[in-house]
Structure formats: structure tokens, C-alpha cells
Short mmCIF file of C-alpha atoms in Angstrom, two decimals:
data_model
loop_
_atom_site.label_atom_id
_atom_site.label_comp_id
_atom_site.label_asym_id
_atom_site.label_seq_id
_atom_site.Cartn_x
_atom_site.Cartn_y
_atom_site.Cartn_z
CA ALA A 21 -27.76 -53.91 -29.84
CA LEU A 22 -25.83 -56.97 -29.18
CA PRO A 23 -27.42 -60.53 -31.40
CA GLY A 24 -29.99 -62.44 -29.03
CA GLY A 25 -29.71 -64.31 -26.15
CA GLY A 26 -28.32 -67.88 -26.45
CA THR A 27 -25.79 -69.17 -23.39
CA GLY A 28 -23.09 -71.49 -23.69
CA GLY A 29 -22.32 -74.61 -21.77
CA ALA A 30 -21.94 -78.84 -24.01
CA ALA A 31 -23.48 -82.07 -23.74
CA GLY A 32 -21.44 -84.94 -23.06
CA ARG A 33 -20.64 -83.38 -18.94
CA ARG A 34 -18.84 -85.73 -16.79
CA THR A 35 -20.92 -86.69 -13.84
CA GLY A 36 -17.74 -87.41 -11.47
CA PRO A 37 -16.15 -85.94 -8.26
CA GLN A 38 -14.61 -82.63 -9.78
CA ARG A 39 -14.21 -78.56 -9.01
CA ARG A 40 -17.68 -77.12 -9.08
CA VAL A 41 -18.57 -73.11 -9.01
CA ILE A 42 -22.05 -71.36 -8.34
CA PHE A 43 -22.33 -67.29 -7.84
CA LEU A 44 -24.18 -65.99 -5.12
CA ASP A 45 -26.75 -64.93 -8.50
CA GLU A 46 -26.53 -68.08 -10.29
CA LEU A 47 -28.83 -69.75 -7.16
CA PRO A 48 -32.83 -69.40 -7.81
CA MET A 49 -33.37 -66.73 -5.21
CA PRO A 50 -38.08 -67.04 -5.49
CA LYS A 51 -37.81 -64.11 -2.45
CA ARG A 52 -35.77 -61.51 -3.50
CA PRO A 53 -36.54 -58.28 -2.43
CA GLU A 54 -37.24 -55.95 -5.05
CA VAL A 55 -34.58 -52.72 -4.10
CA THR A 56 -34.34 -50.25 -6.54
CA GLY A 57 -30.78 -49.53 -6.38
CA GLY A 58 -29.32 -47.86 -3.82
CA ALA A 59 -26.13 -45.09 -4.83
CA GLN A 60 -23.36 -47.87 -3.69
CA ASP A 61 -24.17 -49.98 -5.99
CA ARG A 62 -22.01 -49.53 -9.64
CA GLU A 63 -22.44 -54.28 -9.95
CA VAL A 64 -24.68 -55.94 -12.77
CA PHE A 65 -25.36 -59.14 -12.92
CA LEU A 66 -26.07 -60.16 -16.26
CA SER A 67 -27.97 -63.11 -17.79
CA HIS A 68 -28.58 -64.63 -22.13
CA LEU A 69 -25.55 -62.94 -23.19
CA PRO A 70 -24.55 -63.72 -26.48
CA VAL A 71 -21.29 -65.26 -25.50
CA ARG A 72 -21.53 -67.29 -29.27
CA GLU A 73 -22.60 -64.60 -31.97
CA CYS A 74 -20.30 -61.72 -29.83
CA ASN A 75 -16.36 -62.46 -28.20
CA GLU A 76 -15.61 -60.56 -25.03
CA GLU A 77 -14.16 -57.36 -26.26
CA GLN A 78 -17.76 -57.13 -28.40
CA ILE A 79 -19.44 -57.15 -25.22
CA GLN A 80 -17.28 -54.93 -23.09
CA ASP A 81 -18.02 -52.70 -26.25
CA TRP A 82 -21.95 -52.68 -26.75
CA LEU A 83 -21.48 -52.27 -21.97
CA GLU A 84 -19.40 -48.68 -22.40
CA GLY A 85 -22.91 -47.78 -24.28
CA PHE A 86 -24.02 -47.66 -21.07
CA GLY A 87 -20.74 -46.11 -18.70
CA LYS A 88 -17.94 -46.78 -17.96
CA VAL A 89 -17.07 -50.19 -17.17
CA GLU A 90 -14.18 -50.82 -14.05
CA GLU A 91 -14.67 -54.60 -15.05
CA VAL A 92 -16.30 -57.73 -17.11
CA ASN A 93 -16.11 -61.11 -14.85
CA LEU A 94 -18.16 -63.56 -18.12
CA LEU A 95 -19.11 -66.13 -15.92
CA ARG A 96 -18.08 -69.95 -17.19
CA ASP A 97 -19.35 -73.57 -17.27
CA HIS A 98 -17.56 -75.64 -14.72
CA THR A 99 -17.26 -78.22 -17.09
CA THR A 100 -16.28 -77.31 -20.71
CA GLY A 101 -15.28 -73.93 -20.00
CA GLU A 102 -17.04 -72.54 -22.64
CA HIS A 103 -19.15 -68.80 -21.38
CA THR A 104 -21.99 -69.13 -20.18
CA GLY A 105 -23.76 -66.27 -21.39
CA ARG A 106 -24.27 -64.98 -17.31
CA GLY A 107 -21.30 -62.65 -15.85
CA TYR A 108 -21.24 -59.53 -14.44
CA ALA A 109 -20.05 -56.00 -15.56
CA ARG A 110 -18.90 -52.91 -12.33
CA PHE A 111 -19.48 -49.93 -13.74
CA ARG A 112 -18.00 -46.54 -12.13
CA THR A 113 -20.76 -44.93 -10.96
CA HIS A 114 -24.08 -45.97 -9.98
CA ASP A 115 -25.65 -43.84 -12.59
CA ASP A 116 -24.16 -45.89 -15.59
CA ALA A 117 -24.70 -49.06 -13.84
CA ARG A 118 -28.48 -48.09 -14.19
CA ALA A 119 -28.86 -46.89 -17.01
CA CYS A 120 -27.39 -51.00 -18.27
CA VAL A 121 -29.86 -52.28 -15.89
CA GLU A 122 -33.15 -49.85 -16.63
CA ALA A 123 -31.89 -50.72 -20.36
CA GLN A 124 -32.62 -54.33 -20.57
CA ALA A 125 -35.18 -56.77 -19.44
CA ALA A 126 -36.67 -57.70 -16.34
CA THR A 127 -36.16 -61.40 -14.37
CA ASN A 128 -39.63 -60.89 -14.36
CA GLY A 129 -41.31 -60.92 -17.33
CA ALA A 130 -38.53 -61.26 -20.23
CA GLU A 131 -38.05 -63.36 -24.00
CA ASP A 132 -35.71 -65.92 -24.11
CA GLU A 133 -33.15 -63.38 -26.50
CA ASP A 134 -33.40 -61.29 -24.05
CA ILE A 135 -30.27 -59.84 -22.00
CA ILE A 136 -31.11 -59.85 -18.40
CA ALA A 137 -30.16 -57.50 -16.25
CA ALA A 138 -30.57 -56.84 -12.52
CA TRP A 139 -28.37 -55.27 -8.99
CA SER A 140 -26.01 -57.23 -8.28
CA GLU A 141 -26.36 -59.18 -4.69
CA SER A 142 -23.05 -60.44 -4.87
CA GLU A 143 -22.24 -56.74 -5.45
CA ARG A 144 -24.24 -56.17 -1.99
CA ALA A 145 -23.21 -59.24 0.01
CA SER A 146 -19.39 -57.11 -0.44
CA GLN A 147 -20.96 -53.73 0.77
CA ARG A 148 -22.36 -55.39 4.07
CA ALA A 149 -24.84 -53.91 6.46
CA ALA A 150 -23.80 -50.51 4.46
CA CYS A 151 -26.28 -52.88 1.47
CA VAL A 152 -29.26 -51.67 0.69
CA TYR A 153 -30.79 -54.03 2.29
CA GLY A 154 -28.89 -52.81 5.73
CA LEU A 155 -27.53 -56.28 7.02
CA ASP A 156 -24.84 -58.57 5.76
CA PRO A 157 -25.88 -60.73 3.64
CA THR A 158 -23.26 -63.07 4.58
CA ALA A 159 -23.87 -63.43 7.35
CA ALA A 160 -26.55 -65.84 6.22
CA PHE A 161 -23.59 -68.08 5.06
CA PRO A 162 -22.18 -68.81 8.55
CA SER A 163 -18.88 -71.40 8.43
CA ARG A 164 -21.50 -74.33 10.49
CA VAL A 165 -24.01 -73.12 7.33
CA LEU A 166 -21.38 -74.34 4.53
CA SER A 167 -20.38 -77.59 6.63
CA SER A 168 -23.71 -78.79 7.53
CA ILE A 169 -24.68 -78.41 3.48
CA GLY A 170 -22.08 -80.38 2.87
CA HIS A 171 -22.54 -82.81 5.66
CA SER A 172 -26.63 -82.93 3.87
CA THR A 173 -24.83 -83.23 0.46
CA LYS A 174 -21.76 -85.16 1.56
CA ILE A 175 -20.12 -82.64 -0.45
CA LYS A 176 -16.75 -83.20 1.86
CA ASP A 177 -15.32 -79.83 1.38
CA ILE A 178 -17.51 -76.74 0.04
CA SER A 179 -15.87 -72.99 0.54
CA MET A 180 -17.24 -69.35 -0.25
CA PHE A 181 -14.92 -67.14 -2.15
CA ASP A 182 -15.36 -63.24 -2.81
CA GLU A 183 -13.17 -59.96 -3.05
CA LEU A 184 -13.62 -59.76 1.18
CA HIS A 185 -13.58 -63.75 2.05
CA PRO A 186 -10.11 -64.92 0.28
CA PRO A 187 -9.02 -68.48 0.76
CA ARG A 188 -6.65 -68.63 3.78
CA ASP A 189 -3.96 -69.87 2.31
CA ARG A 190 -2.23 -70.76 -0.74
CA GLY A 191 -2.90 -74.41 -1.83
CA ALA A 192 -6.66 -73.75 -1.21
CA THR A 193 -8.98 -73.64 -4.42
CA ARG A 194 -8.46 -71.17 -7.28
CA VAL A 195 -10.73 -67.85 -6.26
CA GLU A 196 -12.73 -67.66 -9.98
CA GLY A 197 -13.56 -63.56 -9.79
CA LYS A 198 -13.99 -61.25 -6.76
CA GLN A 199 -18.33 -61.50 -6.67
CA LEU A 200 -19.46 -64.13 -4.37
CA HIS A 201 -19.01 -67.50 -5.16
CA PHE A 202 -19.04 -70.85 -3.26
CA ALA A 203 -17.10 -73.34 -4.42
CA ALA A 204 -16.76 -77.68 -3.99
CA THR A 205 -15.64 -80.70 -4.44
CA CYS A 206 -18.68 -83.17 -5.61
CA ASN A 207 -20.81 -85.11 -8.42
CA GLU A 208 -23.62 -83.04 -11.07
CA LYS A 209 -26.63 -84.64 -8.06
CA GLN A 210 -24.60 -82.77 -5.67
CA PHE A 211 -24.41 -80.16 -7.26
#
């Protein structure tokens, strides 16, 4: 088992406009449906990873205890570059991913030091209508919705990326991972 939780982050954040990124699974989802993992679900979103006590290799080794891991993406703070204690693990099989989800705390009822594991909403979005919801979650974010969010928050550029939605031009904002995420240049209040 890994040492206790703890998240990254640092004091002294800049507040001016800068590139900021948020992943789909980091967004508050108070009405997230309670749906068990489908056979095609192989990716897990993890919170409260002990990134101060463990390096990436140790976290990968711990995850390998549940089964073969194909990819780990530990998220970083957009200001400091430090790991946040959140990330994704994509397992080779659904059963390996399920073992990880079942061994960790659920979001509801977790204690401060518990590592939390949930099925990746980002992976489900990439599955489109074949996901456990039976509809395409990315349809909730058409370009007009992103434009409306940008207009109401006075953010000039807001973009959505994932492995199915790469940047259209080479000079565009860099992609932070295969998982569905949003990038914008904005200040802390707008973010």
C-alpha cells in the first residue's frame, strides 16, 4: 500500500492571464450517474495520490499490483507544474481496472487520506455512444457551448482536447493528455 494521501500545489499563485487546463474528471459532477463499469471501461481516475511521498515510478508499481497498466497520466498544477495528487491509469483489461476501483475508496464516504478511484468519464466520452451511458457525452460540449462559456467569462480562447479531438493547427495550445480536457488563457477568477 502507498503512504497517506496529500495533494500537490503551492502558495503564491500568479493571478494574471495564463494557460490553464482542467480535465473532465476534475469538474464537479454533483449529478454524476451511479453506473458500474462497462466491459469496455479500462481507465480509472484517481484522487489523493501520495505524490509528495512517492514518485511516478512508485505509483506505477503500486498500480501494477492490480494488473497490467498501459498508461499513467499524473496531472500537474497549471501554475507550479507540481503533481496535484490526481491522475489517470489506463489498464490493459477491464478486470484489472475494476480491481483498482474496488480496492479504493469511493468519492462518497472517503476519508481525507483515502485514495479515491472512479471510472474515467474522459474515457467514456472517447467511447462516444458506445459508452455505458448509451449516448455521446462530448455532445454536451459543442463549439457553440464553449464559445458561450468563453463569452460569459470573458475568456478569449477556450478549447476542448482529447485523443479524438486533437488541435487543428500545429501552433495551437499543447495537449495535456489523451483524456478529455479544456484549455484556456485566463486569470484565476475566470478559471
